[in-house]
PDB file of C-alpha atoms in Angstrom:
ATOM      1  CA  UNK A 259     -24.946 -54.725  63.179  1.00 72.00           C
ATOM      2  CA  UNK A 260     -21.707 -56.917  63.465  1.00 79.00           C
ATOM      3  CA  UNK A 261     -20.854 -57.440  67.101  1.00 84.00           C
ATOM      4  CA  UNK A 262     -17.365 -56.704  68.574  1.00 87.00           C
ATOM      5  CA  UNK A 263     -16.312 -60.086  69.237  1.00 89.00           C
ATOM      6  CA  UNK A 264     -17.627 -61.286  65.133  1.00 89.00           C
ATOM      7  CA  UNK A 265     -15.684 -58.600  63.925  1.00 91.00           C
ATOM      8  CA  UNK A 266     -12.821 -59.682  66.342  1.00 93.00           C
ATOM      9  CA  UNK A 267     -12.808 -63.109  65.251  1.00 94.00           C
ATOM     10  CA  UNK A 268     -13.345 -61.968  61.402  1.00 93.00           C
ATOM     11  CA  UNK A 269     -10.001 -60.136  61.876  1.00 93.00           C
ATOM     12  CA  UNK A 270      -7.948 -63.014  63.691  1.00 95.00           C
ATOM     13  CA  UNK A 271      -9.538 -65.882  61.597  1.00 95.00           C
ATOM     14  CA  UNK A 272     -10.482 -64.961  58.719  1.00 92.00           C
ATOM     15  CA  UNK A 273     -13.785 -65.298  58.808  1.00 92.00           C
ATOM     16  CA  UNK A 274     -17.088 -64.703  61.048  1.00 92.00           C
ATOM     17  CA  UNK A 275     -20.419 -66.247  61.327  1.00 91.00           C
ATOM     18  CA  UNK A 276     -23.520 -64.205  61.441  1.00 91.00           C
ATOM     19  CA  UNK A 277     -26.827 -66.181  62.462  1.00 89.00           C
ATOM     20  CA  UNK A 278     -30.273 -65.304  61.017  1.00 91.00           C
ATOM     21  CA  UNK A 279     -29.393 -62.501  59.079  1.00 94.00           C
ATOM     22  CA  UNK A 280     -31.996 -63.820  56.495  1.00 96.00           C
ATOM     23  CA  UNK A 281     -35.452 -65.252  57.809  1.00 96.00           C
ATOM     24  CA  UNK A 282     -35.842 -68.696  57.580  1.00 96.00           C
ATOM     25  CA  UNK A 283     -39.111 -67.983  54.712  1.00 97.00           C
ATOM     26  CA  UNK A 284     -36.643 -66.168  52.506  1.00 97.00           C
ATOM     27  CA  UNK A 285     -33.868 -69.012  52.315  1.00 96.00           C
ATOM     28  CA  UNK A 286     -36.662 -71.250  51.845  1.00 97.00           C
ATOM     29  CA  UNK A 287     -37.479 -69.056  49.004  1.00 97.00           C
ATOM     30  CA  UNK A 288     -33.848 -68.614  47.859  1.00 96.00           C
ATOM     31  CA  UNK A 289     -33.498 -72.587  47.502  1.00 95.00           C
ATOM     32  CA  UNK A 290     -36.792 -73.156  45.988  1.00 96.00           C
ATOM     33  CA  UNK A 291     -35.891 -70.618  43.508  1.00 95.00           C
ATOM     34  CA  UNK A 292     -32.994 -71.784  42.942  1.00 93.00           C
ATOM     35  CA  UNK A 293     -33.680 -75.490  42.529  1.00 91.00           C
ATOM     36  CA  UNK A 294     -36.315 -74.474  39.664  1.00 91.00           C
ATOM     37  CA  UNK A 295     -33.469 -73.035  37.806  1.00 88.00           C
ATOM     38  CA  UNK A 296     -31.399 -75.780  38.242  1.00 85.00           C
ATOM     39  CA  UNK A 297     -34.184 -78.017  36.796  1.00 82.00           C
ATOM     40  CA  UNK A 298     -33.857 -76.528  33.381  1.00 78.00           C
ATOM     41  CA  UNK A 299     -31.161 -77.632  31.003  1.00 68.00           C
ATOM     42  CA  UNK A 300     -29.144 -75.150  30.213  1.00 74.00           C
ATOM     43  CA  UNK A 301     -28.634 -71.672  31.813  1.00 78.00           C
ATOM     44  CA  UNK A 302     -26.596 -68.711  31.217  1.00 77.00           C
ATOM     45  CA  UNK A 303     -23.068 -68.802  31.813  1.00 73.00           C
ATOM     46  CA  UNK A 304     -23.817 -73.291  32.051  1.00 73.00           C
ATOM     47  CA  UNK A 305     -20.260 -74.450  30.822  1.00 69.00           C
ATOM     48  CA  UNK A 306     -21.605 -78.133  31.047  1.00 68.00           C
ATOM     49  CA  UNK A 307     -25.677 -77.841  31.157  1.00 73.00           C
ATOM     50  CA  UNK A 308     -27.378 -80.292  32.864  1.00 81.00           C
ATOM     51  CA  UNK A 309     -26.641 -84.495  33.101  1.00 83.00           C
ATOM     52  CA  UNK A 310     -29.728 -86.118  34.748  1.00 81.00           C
ATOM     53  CA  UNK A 311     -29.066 -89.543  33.939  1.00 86.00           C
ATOM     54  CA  UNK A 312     -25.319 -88.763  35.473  1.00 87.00           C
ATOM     55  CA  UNK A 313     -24.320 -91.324  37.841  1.00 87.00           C
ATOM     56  CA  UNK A 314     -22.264 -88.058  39.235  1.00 85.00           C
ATOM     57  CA  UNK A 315     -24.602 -86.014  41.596  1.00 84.00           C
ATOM     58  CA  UNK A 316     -22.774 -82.795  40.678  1.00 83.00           C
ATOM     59  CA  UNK A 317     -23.524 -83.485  36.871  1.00 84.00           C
ATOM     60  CA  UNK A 318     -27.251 -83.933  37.014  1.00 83.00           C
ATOM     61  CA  UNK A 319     -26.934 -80.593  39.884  1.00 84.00           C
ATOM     62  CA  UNK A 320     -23.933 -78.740  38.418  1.00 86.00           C
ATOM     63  CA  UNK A 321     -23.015 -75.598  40.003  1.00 87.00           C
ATOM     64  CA  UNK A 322     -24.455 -71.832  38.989  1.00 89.00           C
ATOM     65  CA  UNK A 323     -22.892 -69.143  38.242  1.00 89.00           C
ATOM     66  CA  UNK A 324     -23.238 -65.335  37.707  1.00 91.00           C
ATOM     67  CA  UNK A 325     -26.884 -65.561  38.234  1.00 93.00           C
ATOM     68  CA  UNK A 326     -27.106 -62.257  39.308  1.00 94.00           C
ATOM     69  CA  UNK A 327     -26.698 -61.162  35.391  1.00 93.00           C
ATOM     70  CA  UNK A 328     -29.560 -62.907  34.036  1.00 92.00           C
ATOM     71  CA  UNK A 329     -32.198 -63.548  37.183  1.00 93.00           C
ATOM     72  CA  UNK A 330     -33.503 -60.683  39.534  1.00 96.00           C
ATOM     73  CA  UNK A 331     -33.901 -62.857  42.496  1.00 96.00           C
ATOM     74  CA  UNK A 332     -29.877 -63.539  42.605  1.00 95.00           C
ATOM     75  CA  UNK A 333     -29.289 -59.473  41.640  1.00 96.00           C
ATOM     76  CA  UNK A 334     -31.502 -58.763  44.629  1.00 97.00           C
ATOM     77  CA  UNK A 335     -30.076 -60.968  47.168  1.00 96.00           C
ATOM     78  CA  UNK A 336     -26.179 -59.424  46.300  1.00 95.00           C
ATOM     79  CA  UNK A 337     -27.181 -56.091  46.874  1.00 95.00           C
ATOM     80  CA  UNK A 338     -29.306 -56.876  49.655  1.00 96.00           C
ATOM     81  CA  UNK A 339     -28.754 -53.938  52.550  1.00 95.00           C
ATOM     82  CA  UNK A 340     -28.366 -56.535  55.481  1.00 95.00           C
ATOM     83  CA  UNK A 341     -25.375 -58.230  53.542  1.00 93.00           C
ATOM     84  CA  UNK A 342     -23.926 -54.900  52.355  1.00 93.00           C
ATOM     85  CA  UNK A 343     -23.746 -53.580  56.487  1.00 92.00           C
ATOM     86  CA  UNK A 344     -22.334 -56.515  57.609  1.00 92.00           C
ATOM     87  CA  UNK A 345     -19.498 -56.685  55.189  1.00 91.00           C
ATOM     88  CA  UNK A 346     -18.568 -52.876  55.555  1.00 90.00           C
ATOM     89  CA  UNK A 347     -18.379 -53.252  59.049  1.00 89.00           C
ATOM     90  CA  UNK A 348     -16.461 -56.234  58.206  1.00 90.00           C
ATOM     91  CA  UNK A 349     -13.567 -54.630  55.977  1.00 87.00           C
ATOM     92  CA  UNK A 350     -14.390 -51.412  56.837  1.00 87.00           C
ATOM     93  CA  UNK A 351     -15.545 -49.998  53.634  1.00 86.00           C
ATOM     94  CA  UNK A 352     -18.234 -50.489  50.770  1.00 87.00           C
ATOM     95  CA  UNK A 353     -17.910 -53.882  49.309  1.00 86.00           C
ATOM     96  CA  UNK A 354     -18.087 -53.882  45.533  1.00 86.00           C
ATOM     97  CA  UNK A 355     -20.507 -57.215  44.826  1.00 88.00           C
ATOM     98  CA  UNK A 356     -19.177 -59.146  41.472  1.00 87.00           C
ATOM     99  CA  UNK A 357     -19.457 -62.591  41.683  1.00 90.00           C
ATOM    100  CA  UNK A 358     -22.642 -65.249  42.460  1.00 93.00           C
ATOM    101  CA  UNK A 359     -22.483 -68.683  42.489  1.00 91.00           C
ATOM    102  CA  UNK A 360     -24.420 -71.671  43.835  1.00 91.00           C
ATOM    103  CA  UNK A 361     -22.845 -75.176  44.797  1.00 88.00           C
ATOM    104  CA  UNK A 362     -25.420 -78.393  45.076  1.00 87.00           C
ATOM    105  CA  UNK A 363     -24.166 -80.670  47.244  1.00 82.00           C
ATOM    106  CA  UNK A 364     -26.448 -83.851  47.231  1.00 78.00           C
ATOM    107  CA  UNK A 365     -26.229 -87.006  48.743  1.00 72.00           C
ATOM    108  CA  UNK A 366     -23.056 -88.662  47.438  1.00 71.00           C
ATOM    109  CA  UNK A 367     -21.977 -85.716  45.734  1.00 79.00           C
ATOM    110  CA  UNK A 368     -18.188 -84.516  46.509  1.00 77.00           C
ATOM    111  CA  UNK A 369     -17.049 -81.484  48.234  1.00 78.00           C
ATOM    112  CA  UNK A 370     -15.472 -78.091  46.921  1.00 78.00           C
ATOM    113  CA  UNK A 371     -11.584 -78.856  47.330  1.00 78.00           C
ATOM    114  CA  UNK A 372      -9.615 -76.390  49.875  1.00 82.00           C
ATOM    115  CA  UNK A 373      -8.656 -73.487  48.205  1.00 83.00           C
ATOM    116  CA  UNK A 374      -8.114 -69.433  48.359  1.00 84.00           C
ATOM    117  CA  UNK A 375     -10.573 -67.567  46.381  1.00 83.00           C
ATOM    118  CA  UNK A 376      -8.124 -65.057  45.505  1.00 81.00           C
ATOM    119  CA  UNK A 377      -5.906 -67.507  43.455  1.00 81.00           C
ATOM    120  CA  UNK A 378      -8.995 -67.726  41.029  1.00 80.00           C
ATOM    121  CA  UNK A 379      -9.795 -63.469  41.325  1.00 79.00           C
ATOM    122  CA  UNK A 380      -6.397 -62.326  41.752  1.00 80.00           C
ATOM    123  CA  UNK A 381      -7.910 -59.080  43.262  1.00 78.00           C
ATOM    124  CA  UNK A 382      -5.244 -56.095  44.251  1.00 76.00           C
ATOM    125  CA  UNK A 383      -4.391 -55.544  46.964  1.00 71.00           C
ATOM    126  CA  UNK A 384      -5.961 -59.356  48.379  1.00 66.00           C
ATOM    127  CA  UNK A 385      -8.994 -57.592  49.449  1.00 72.00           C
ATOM    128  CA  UNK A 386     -11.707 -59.774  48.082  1.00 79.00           C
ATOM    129  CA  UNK A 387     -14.615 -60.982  50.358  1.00 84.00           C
ATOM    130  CA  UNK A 388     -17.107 -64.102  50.232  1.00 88.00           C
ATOM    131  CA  UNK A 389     -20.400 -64.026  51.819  1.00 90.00           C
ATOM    132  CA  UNK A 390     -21.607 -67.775  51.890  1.00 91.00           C
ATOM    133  CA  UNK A 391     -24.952 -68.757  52.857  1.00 92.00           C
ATOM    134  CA  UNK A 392     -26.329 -72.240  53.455  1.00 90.00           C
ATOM    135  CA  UNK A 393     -29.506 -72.714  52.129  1.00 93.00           C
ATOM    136  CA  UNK A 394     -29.992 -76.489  53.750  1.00 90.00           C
ATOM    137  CA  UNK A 395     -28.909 -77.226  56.871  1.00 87.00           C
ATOM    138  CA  UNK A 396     -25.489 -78.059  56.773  1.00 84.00           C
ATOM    139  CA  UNK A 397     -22.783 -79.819  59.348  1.00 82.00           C
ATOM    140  CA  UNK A 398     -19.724 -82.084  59.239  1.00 79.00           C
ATOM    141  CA  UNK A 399     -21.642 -85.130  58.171  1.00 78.00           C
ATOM    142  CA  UNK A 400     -23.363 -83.685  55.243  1.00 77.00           C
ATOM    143  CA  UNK A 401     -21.027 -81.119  54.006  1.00 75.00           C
ATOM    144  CA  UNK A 402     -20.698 -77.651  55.598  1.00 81.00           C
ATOM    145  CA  UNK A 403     -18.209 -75.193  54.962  1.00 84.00           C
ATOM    146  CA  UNK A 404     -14.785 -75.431  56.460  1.00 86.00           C
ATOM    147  CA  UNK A 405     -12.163 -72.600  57.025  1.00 89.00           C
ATOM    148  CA  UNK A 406      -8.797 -73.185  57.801  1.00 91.00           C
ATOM    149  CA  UNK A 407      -8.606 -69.907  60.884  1.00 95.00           C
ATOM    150  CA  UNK A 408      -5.813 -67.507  60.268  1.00 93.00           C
ATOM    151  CA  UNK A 409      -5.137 -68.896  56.618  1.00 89.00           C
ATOM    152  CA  UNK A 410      -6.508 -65.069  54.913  1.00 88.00           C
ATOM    153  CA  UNK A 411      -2.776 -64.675  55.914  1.00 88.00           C
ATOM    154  CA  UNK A 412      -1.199 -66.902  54.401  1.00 88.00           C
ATOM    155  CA  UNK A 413       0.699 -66.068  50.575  1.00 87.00           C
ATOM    156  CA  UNK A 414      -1.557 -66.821  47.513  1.00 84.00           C
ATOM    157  CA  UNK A 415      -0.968 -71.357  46.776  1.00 79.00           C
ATOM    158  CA  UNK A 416       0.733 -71.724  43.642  1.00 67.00           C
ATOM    159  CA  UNK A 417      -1.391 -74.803  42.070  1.00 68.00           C
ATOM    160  CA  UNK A 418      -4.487 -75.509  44.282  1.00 63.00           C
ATOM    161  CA  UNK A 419      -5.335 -79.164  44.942  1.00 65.00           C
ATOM    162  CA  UNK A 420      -8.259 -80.971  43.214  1.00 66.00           C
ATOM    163  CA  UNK A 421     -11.170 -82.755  44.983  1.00 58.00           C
ATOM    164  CA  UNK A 422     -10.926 -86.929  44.754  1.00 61.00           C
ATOM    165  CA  UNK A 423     -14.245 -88.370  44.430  1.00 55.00           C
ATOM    166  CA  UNK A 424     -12.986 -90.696  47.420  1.00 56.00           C
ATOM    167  CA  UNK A 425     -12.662 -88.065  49.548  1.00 52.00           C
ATOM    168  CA  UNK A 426     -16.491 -86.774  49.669  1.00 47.00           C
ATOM    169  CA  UNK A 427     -18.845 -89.157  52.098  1.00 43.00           C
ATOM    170  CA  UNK A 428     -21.953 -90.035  49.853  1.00 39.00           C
TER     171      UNK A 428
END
């Protein structure tokens, strides 16, 4: 159950954090799962496939998407019940889950560029949600997740900015 003061801060930031929701054995799972897919070349929905002898750590570990139409483990973790209660308490109603994806960050790798989801979705009204899960540990020096507080207010950008590979730490 969300507490008060995360569903406080969810509604004047933005966003909330919610700690162990998931047992440390099954994101230990999730990323050894998920780095066994990532070792094959291609997979569905791949626009690029895999690079190993990249130089670019985000070409040999390119980012997955829509797993959750072609690999039980991903369908399983987007319906999961836990998720589902903490985002209806969230936005008080049933979320409708559409979208996975997985991001590799590796050493030297850049970051995701600031952006608003809902440029890319374009939902109606701006309702749309993301549940994000590390499944390494993650801080400032190796690449955690940043949210500007208070920006789910802000109008939808007109042309997002892209990520320079000089601004990632490697």
């Amino acid at each position: 159950m969300v507490s008060d003061s995360v569903k406080r801060t969810f509604e004047t930031d933005g966003y909330a954090v919610v700690s162990g929701l998931f047992a440390d054995d099954e994101v230990d799972r999730l990323r050894d799962h998920y780095m066994r897919a990532r070792r094959r070349d291609r997979l569905p929905e791949d626009m690029v496939g895999v690079q190993p002898s990249s130089k670019d750590p985000l070409k040999r570990y390119p980012r997955m998407a829509q797993m959750h139409r072609w690999d039980d483990t991903s369908l399983q973790w987007l319906l999961d019940a836990r998720l589902r209660a903490q985002l209806q308490t969230l936005v008080g109603n049933d979320p409708y889950a559409v979208q996975t994806m997985l991001y590799f960050k590796p050493p030297g790798a850049r970051g995701q560029a600031l952006h608003q989801d809902n440029f890319y979705l374009k939902a109606e009204p701006g309702t749309c949600i993301a549940a994000w899960m590390a499944l390494d540990a993650t801080d400032e020096d190796n690449g955690c997740l940043l949210v500007v507080p208070g920006s789910h207010r802000w109008p939808i950008s007109v042309r997002p900015r892209r990520t320079r590979r000089s601004a990632s730490p490697t």
